[in-house]
Short mmCIF file of N, CA and C in Angstrom, two decimals:
data_model
loop_
_atom_site.label_atom_id
_atom_site.label_comp_id
_atom_site.label_asym_id
_atom_site.label_seq_id
_atom_site.Cartn_x
_atom_site.Cartn_y
_atom_site.Cartn_z
N MET A 1 128.08 7.74 103.84
CA MET A 1 127.28 6.82 103.05
C MET A 1 126.07 6.40 103.88
N ALA A 2 124.90 6.59 103.33
CA ALA A 2 123.66 6.18 103.98
C ALA A 2 123.32 4.74 103.60
N ARG A 3 122.62 4.10 104.50
CA ARG A 3 122.15 2.72 104.26
C ARG A 3 120.66 2.71 104.51
N ILE A 4 119.90 2.24 103.53
CA ILE A 4 118.47 2.16 103.70
C ILE A 4 117.99 0.77 103.28
N ALA A 5 116.88 0.36 103.85
CA ALA A 5 116.36 -0.98 103.58
C ALA A 5 114.83 -0.92 103.52
N PHE A 6 114.27 -1.93 102.89
CA PHE A 6 112.82 -2.04 102.84
C PHE A 6 112.40 -3.50 102.91
N HIS A 7 111.14 -3.70 103.31
CA HIS A 7 110.56 -5.04 103.39
C HIS A 7 109.24 -5.02 102.64
N LEU A 8 109.03 -6.04 101.82
CA LEU A 8 107.78 -6.21 101.07
C LEU A 8 107.35 -7.66 101.19
N GLU A 9 106.08 -7.92 100.90
CA GLU A 9 105.59 -9.28 100.88
C GLU A 9 104.98 -9.59 99.52
N ILE A 10 105.22 -10.79 99.05
CA ILE A 10 104.71 -11.25 97.77
C ILE A 10 103.34 -11.89 98.00
N GLN A 11 102.41 -11.62 97.09
CA GLN A 11 101.09 -12.25 97.18
C GLN A 11 101.23 -13.76 97.04
N ASP A 12 100.33 -14.47 97.70
CA ASP A 12 100.32 -15.94 97.60
C ASP A 12 100.26 -16.36 96.14
N GLY A 13 101.10 -17.31 95.79
CA GLY A 13 101.11 -17.85 94.44
C GLY A 13 101.86 -17.03 93.41
N LYS A 14 102.48 -15.92 93.83
CA LYS A 14 103.16 -15.02 92.88
C LYS A 14 104.68 -15.03 93.01
N ARG A 15 105.20 -15.91 93.84
CA ARG A 15 106.65 -15.93 94.10
C ARG A 15 107.46 -16.18 92.83
N ASP A 16 107.04 -17.15 92.02
CA ASP A 16 107.77 -17.44 90.78
C ASP A 16 107.74 -16.23 89.85
N ASP A 17 106.59 -15.55 89.75
CA ASP A 17 106.50 -14.35 88.92
C ASP A 17 107.49 -13.29 89.40
N TYR A 18 107.53 -13.10 90.71
CA TYR A 18 108.45 -12.10 91.28
C TYR A 18 109.89 -12.40 90.89
N ARG A 19 110.30 -13.62 91.08
CA ARG A 19 111.67 -14.01 90.77
C ARG A 19 111.96 -13.91 89.26
N GLU A 20 111.00 -14.31 88.43
CA GLU A 20 111.20 -14.21 86.99
C GLU A 20 111.38 -12.77 86.54
N TRP A 21 110.57 -11.86 87.07
CA TRP A 21 110.73 -10.45 86.71
C TRP A 21 112.09 -9.91 87.14
N HIS A 22 112.61 -10.39 88.25
CA HIS A 22 113.92 -9.91 88.70
C HIS A 22 115.07 -10.53 87.91
N ASP A 23 114.80 -11.54 87.12
CA ASP A 23 115.80 -12.06 86.19
C ASP A 23 115.94 -11.15 84.97
N ARG A 24 114.98 -10.23 84.80
CA ARG A 24 114.98 -9.36 83.63
C ARG A 24 114.52 -7.94 83.98
N VAL A 25 115.13 -7.38 85.01
CA VAL A 25 114.83 -6.00 85.39
C VAL A 25 115.14 -5.10 84.19
N PRO A 26 114.21 -4.23 83.80
CA PRO A 26 114.44 -3.38 82.64
C PRO A 26 115.66 -2.47 82.80
N GLU A 27 116.42 -2.39 81.74
CA GLU A 27 117.62 -1.54 81.76
C GLU A 27 117.26 -0.09 82.06
N GLU A 28 116.09 0.36 81.61
CA GLU A 28 115.66 1.75 81.85
C GLU A 28 115.51 2.00 83.36
N LEU A 29 115.06 1.01 84.08
CA LEU A 29 114.91 1.17 85.53
C LEU A 29 116.27 1.23 86.20
N GLU A 30 117.15 0.33 85.83
CA GLU A 30 118.51 0.36 86.39
C GLU A 30 119.18 1.69 86.07
N ARG A 31 119.02 2.17 84.84
CA ARG A 31 119.64 3.43 84.42
C ARG A 31 119.09 4.59 85.23
N ALA A 32 117.77 4.60 85.51
CA ALA A 32 117.17 5.68 86.30
C ALA A 32 117.82 5.77 87.68
N TYR A 33 118.10 4.63 88.27
CA TYR A 33 118.74 4.60 89.59
C TYR A 33 120.20 5.03 89.49
N LEU A 34 120.91 4.48 88.53
CA LEU A 34 122.34 4.75 88.43
C LEU A 34 122.64 6.17 87.96
N ASP A 35 121.76 6.75 87.14
CA ASP A 35 121.98 8.11 86.64
C ASP A 35 121.45 9.19 87.58
N SER A 36 120.83 8.80 88.66
CA SER A 36 120.29 9.78 89.60
C SER A 36 121.43 10.43 90.39
N ASP A 37 121.07 11.44 91.15
CA ASP A 37 122.04 12.12 92.02
C ASP A 37 122.19 11.43 93.37
N ALA A 38 121.66 10.22 93.49
CA ALA A 38 121.66 9.51 94.76
C ALA A 38 123.03 8.96 95.13
N GLY A 39 123.91 8.78 94.17
CA GLY A 39 125.21 8.19 94.46
C GLY A 39 125.07 6.74 94.90
N LEU A 40 124.25 5.98 94.19
CA LEU A 40 123.98 4.59 94.53
C LEU A 40 125.24 3.75 94.37
N GLU A 41 125.64 3.09 95.46
CA GLU A 41 126.82 2.22 95.46
C GLU A 41 126.42 0.75 95.42
N THR A 42 125.40 0.40 96.18
CA THR A 42 124.96 -0.99 96.31
C THR A 42 123.45 -1.02 96.34
N TYR A 43 122.87 -1.96 95.62
CA TYR A 43 121.43 -2.20 95.71
C TYR A 43 121.23 -3.69 95.55
N SER A 44 120.77 -4.33 96.61
CA SER A 44 120.53 -5.77 96.61
C SER A 44 119.10 -6.04 97.05
N VAL A 45 118.51 -7.09 96.48
CA VAL A 45 117.18 -7.53 96.86
C VAL A 45 117.28 -9.01 97.20
N PHE A 46 116.72 -9.39 98.35
CA PHE A 46 116.72 -10.77 98.81
C PHE A 46 115.28 -11.22 98.97
N GLU A 47 115.02 -12.52 98.77
CA GLU A 47 113.67 -13.05 98.93
C GLU A 47 113.72 -14.42 99.57
N LYS A 48 112.80 -14.65 100.50
CA LYS A 48 112.64 -15.98 101.09
C LYS A 48 111.20 -16.12 101.56
N ASP A 49 110.58 -17.21 101.14
CA ASP A 49 109.23 -17.54 101.58
C ASP A 49 108.24 -16.38 101.41
N GLY A 50 108.39 -15.64 100.31
CA GLY A 50 107.46 -14.55 100.03
C GLY A 50 107.79 -13.24 100.70
N HIS A 51 108.86 -13.19 101.46
CA HIS A 51 109.31 -11.94 102.08
C HIS A 51 110.49 -11.40 101.30
N VAL A 52 110.41 -10.11 100.98
CA VAL A 52 111.45 -9.44 100.21
C VAL A 52 112.13 -8.42 101.11
N PHE A 53 113.46 -8.43 101.06
CA PHE A 53 114.25 -7.45 101.80
C PHE A 53 115.17 -6.77 100.80
N GLY A 54 115.11 -5.46 100.74
CA GLY A 54 115.99 -4.70 99.85
C GLY A 54 116.93 -3.85 100.66
N PHE A 55 118.13 -3.66 100.14
CA PHE A 55 119.17 -2.91 100.85
C PHE A 55 119.92 -2.04 99.86
N MET A 56 120.14 -0.78 100.23
CA MET A 56 120.90 0.16 99.41
C MET A 56 121.94 0.88 100.25
N GLU A 57 123.08 1.12 99.64
CA GLU A 57 124.07 2.05 100.19
C GLU A 57 124.20 3.15 99.15
N LEU A 58 124.01 4.39 99.60
CA LEU A 58 124.00 5.52 98.69
C LEU A 58 124.29 6.81 99.42
N GLU A 59 124.59 7.81 98.65
CA GLU A 59 124.91 9.11 99.23
C GLU A 59 123.67 9.89 99.67
N ASP A 60 122.59 9.81 98.88
CA ASP A 60 121.44 10.66 99.14
C ASP A 60 120.13 9.88 99.05
N PRO A 61 119.61 9.38 100.17
CA PRO A 61 118.37 8.62 100.15
C PRO A 61 117.18 9.41 99.57
N GLU A 62 117.15 10.70 99.80
CA GLU A 62 116.04 11.49 99.27
C GLU A 62 116.05 11.51 97.74
N ALA A 63 117.25 11.50 97.14
CA ALA A 63 117.35 11.50 95.69
C ALA A 63 116.81 10.20 95.10
N ILE A 64 117.06 9.09 95.76
CA ILE A 64 116.55 7.81 95.24
C ILE A 64 115.03 7.74 95.42
N LYS A 65 114.53 8.30 96.48
CA LYS A 65 113.08 8.34 96.68
C LYS A 65 112.42 9.23 95.63
N GLU A 66 113.14 10.28 95.20
CA GLU A 66 112.66 11.14 94.12
C GLU A 66 112.55 10.35 92.81
N VAL A 67 113.57 9.54 92.51
CA VAL A 67 113.54 8.69 91.32
C VAL A 67 112.34 7.76 91.39
N GLN A 68 112.12 7.18 92.55
CA GLN A 68 111.01 6.24 92.71
C GLN A 68 109.65 6.92 92.53
N ALA A 69 109.58 8.19 92.89
CA ALA A 69 108.32 8.91 92.78
C ALA A 69 108.09 9.49 91.38
N GLU A 70 109.17 9.79 90.64
CA GLU A 70 109.03 10.55 89.41
C GLU A 70 109.45 9.82 88.14
N SER A 71 110.15 8.73 88.23
CA SER A 71 110.66 8.04 87.05
C SER A 71 109.56 7.25 86.33
N GLU A 72 109.48 7.41 85.03
CA GLU A 72 108.53 6.64 84.23
C GLU A 72 108.88 5.15 84.28
N ALA A 73 110.18 4.84 84.28
CA ALA A 73 110.61 3.44 84.36
C ALA A 73 110.16 2.84 85.69
N GLN A 74 110.24 3.60 86.77
CA GLN A 74 109.78 3.11 88.08
C GLN A 74 108.28 2.93 88.07
N ALA A 75 107.55 3.85 87.45
CA ALA A 75 106.10 3.74 87.37
C ALA A 75 105.69 2.46 86.63
N ASP A 76 106.40 2.16 85.53
CA ASP A 76 106.12 0.94 84.78
C ASP A 76 106.39 -0.30 85.64
N TRP A 77 107.50 -0.27 86.38
CA TRP A 77 107.87 -1.39 87.26
C TRP A 77 106.84 -1.55 88.37
N ASP A 78 106.42 -0.44 88.95
CA ASP A 78 105.43 -0.48 90.02
C ASP A 78 104.11 -1.08 89.53
N GLU A 79 103.75 -0.82 88.28
CA GLU A 79 102.53 -1.40 87.72
C GLU A 79 102.65 -2.92 87.64
N ILE A 80 103.80 -3.41 87.21
CA ILE A 80 104.04 -4.85 87.14
C ILE A 80 104.02 -5.45 88.54
N MET A 81 104.76 -4.83 89.45
CA MET A 81 104.87 -5.35 90.81
C MET A 81 103.55 -5.23 91.57
N GLY A 82 102.68 -4.32 91.16
CA GLY A 82 101.39 -4.15 91.81
C GLY A 82 100.52 -5.39 91.73
N ASP A 83 100.74 -6.21 90.69
CA ASP A 83 100.00 -7.45 90.54
C ASP A 83 100.67 -8.61 91.28
N ILE A 84 101.84 -8.35 91.84
CA ILE A 84 102.64 -9.42 92.46
C ILE A 84 102.83 -9.20 93.97
N LEU A 85 103.01 -7.96 94.38
CA LEU A 85 103.30 -7.64 95.78
C LEU A 85 102.03 -7.28 96.54
N GLU A 86 102.05 -7.55 97.84
CA GLU A 86 100.99 -7.08 98.73
C GLU A 86 101.08 -5.56 98.80
N GLU A 87 99.95 -4.91 99.01
CA GLU A 87 99.97 -3.46 99.17
C GLU A 87 100.68 -3.09 100.46
N SER A 88 101.43 -1.99 100.39
CA SER A 88 102.17 -1.54 101.57
C SER A 88 102.22 -0.02 101.57
N ASP A 89 101.82 0.59 102.68
CA ASP A 89 101.88 2.05 102.77
C ASP A 89 103.29 2.55 102.97
N ASP A 90 104.06 1.83 103.76
CA ASP A 90 105.42 2.27 104.06
C ASP A 90 106.29 1.05 104.29
N SER A 91 107.14 0.76 103.33
CA SER A 91 107.97 -0.43 103.43
C SER A 91 109.39 -0.12 103.90
N TRP A 92 109.73 1.17 104.05
CA TRP A 92 111.08 1.54 104.48
C TRP A 92 111.31 1.13 105.93
N MET A 93 112.50 0.63 106.21
CA MET A 93 112.83 0.13 107.53
C MET A 93 113.84 1.06 108.20
N ASP A 94 113.80 1.12 109.52
CA ASP A 94 114.77 1.89 110.29
C ASP A 94 115.95 1.00 110.64
N GLU A 95 117.16 1.52 110.49
CA GLU A 95 118.34 0.77 110.93
C GLU A 95 118.41 0.87 112.45
N VAL A 96 118.50 -0.25 113.11
CA VAL A 96 118.53 -0.26 114.57
C VAL A 96 119.88 -0.72 115.13
N TYR A 97 120.74 -1.25 114.27
CA TYR A 97 122.05 -1.69 114.74
C TYR A 97 122.99 -1.82 113.55
N ARG A 98 124.24 -1.40 113.75
CA ARG A 98 125.30 -1.59 112.76
C ARG A 98 126.58 -1.91 113.49
N MET A 99 127.22 -3.02 113.14
CA MET A 99 128.46 -3.39 113.81
C MET A 99 129.65 -2.61 113.27
N VAL A 100 129.77 -2.55 111.95
CA VAL A 100 130.89 -1.81 111.35
C VAL A 100 130.40 -0.88 110.29
#
C-alpha cells in the first residue's frame, strides 16, 4: 500500500469558500477516484489557517494521478479550486518518516 500526501495554500479571504465546497464535493469526483484502478483505501483532507494537507493510501499512485490529469470531474473541480487555492507547480510531498 502506497501513501502519498500533498500540501496546498488557500488564498487570503477564501478559507470559508474552501470549506463550504468540501461540504459538497461532487459525487462525480468521488466516483472518478473510487472507480479508478488506483485501489484508493483512504483519502483525507485537513485544513488549518489556510494550509491544506491531503493524505491518500492506495495501491497505485500513478493511477490516481492519471485520474487527476484526465477526469472531467477533476477538471471541473480544479476550475472551482483555481479561484480559491494559491497556484502551485508541485504540491506532492515526499514521505520522510513512518513509524508503523
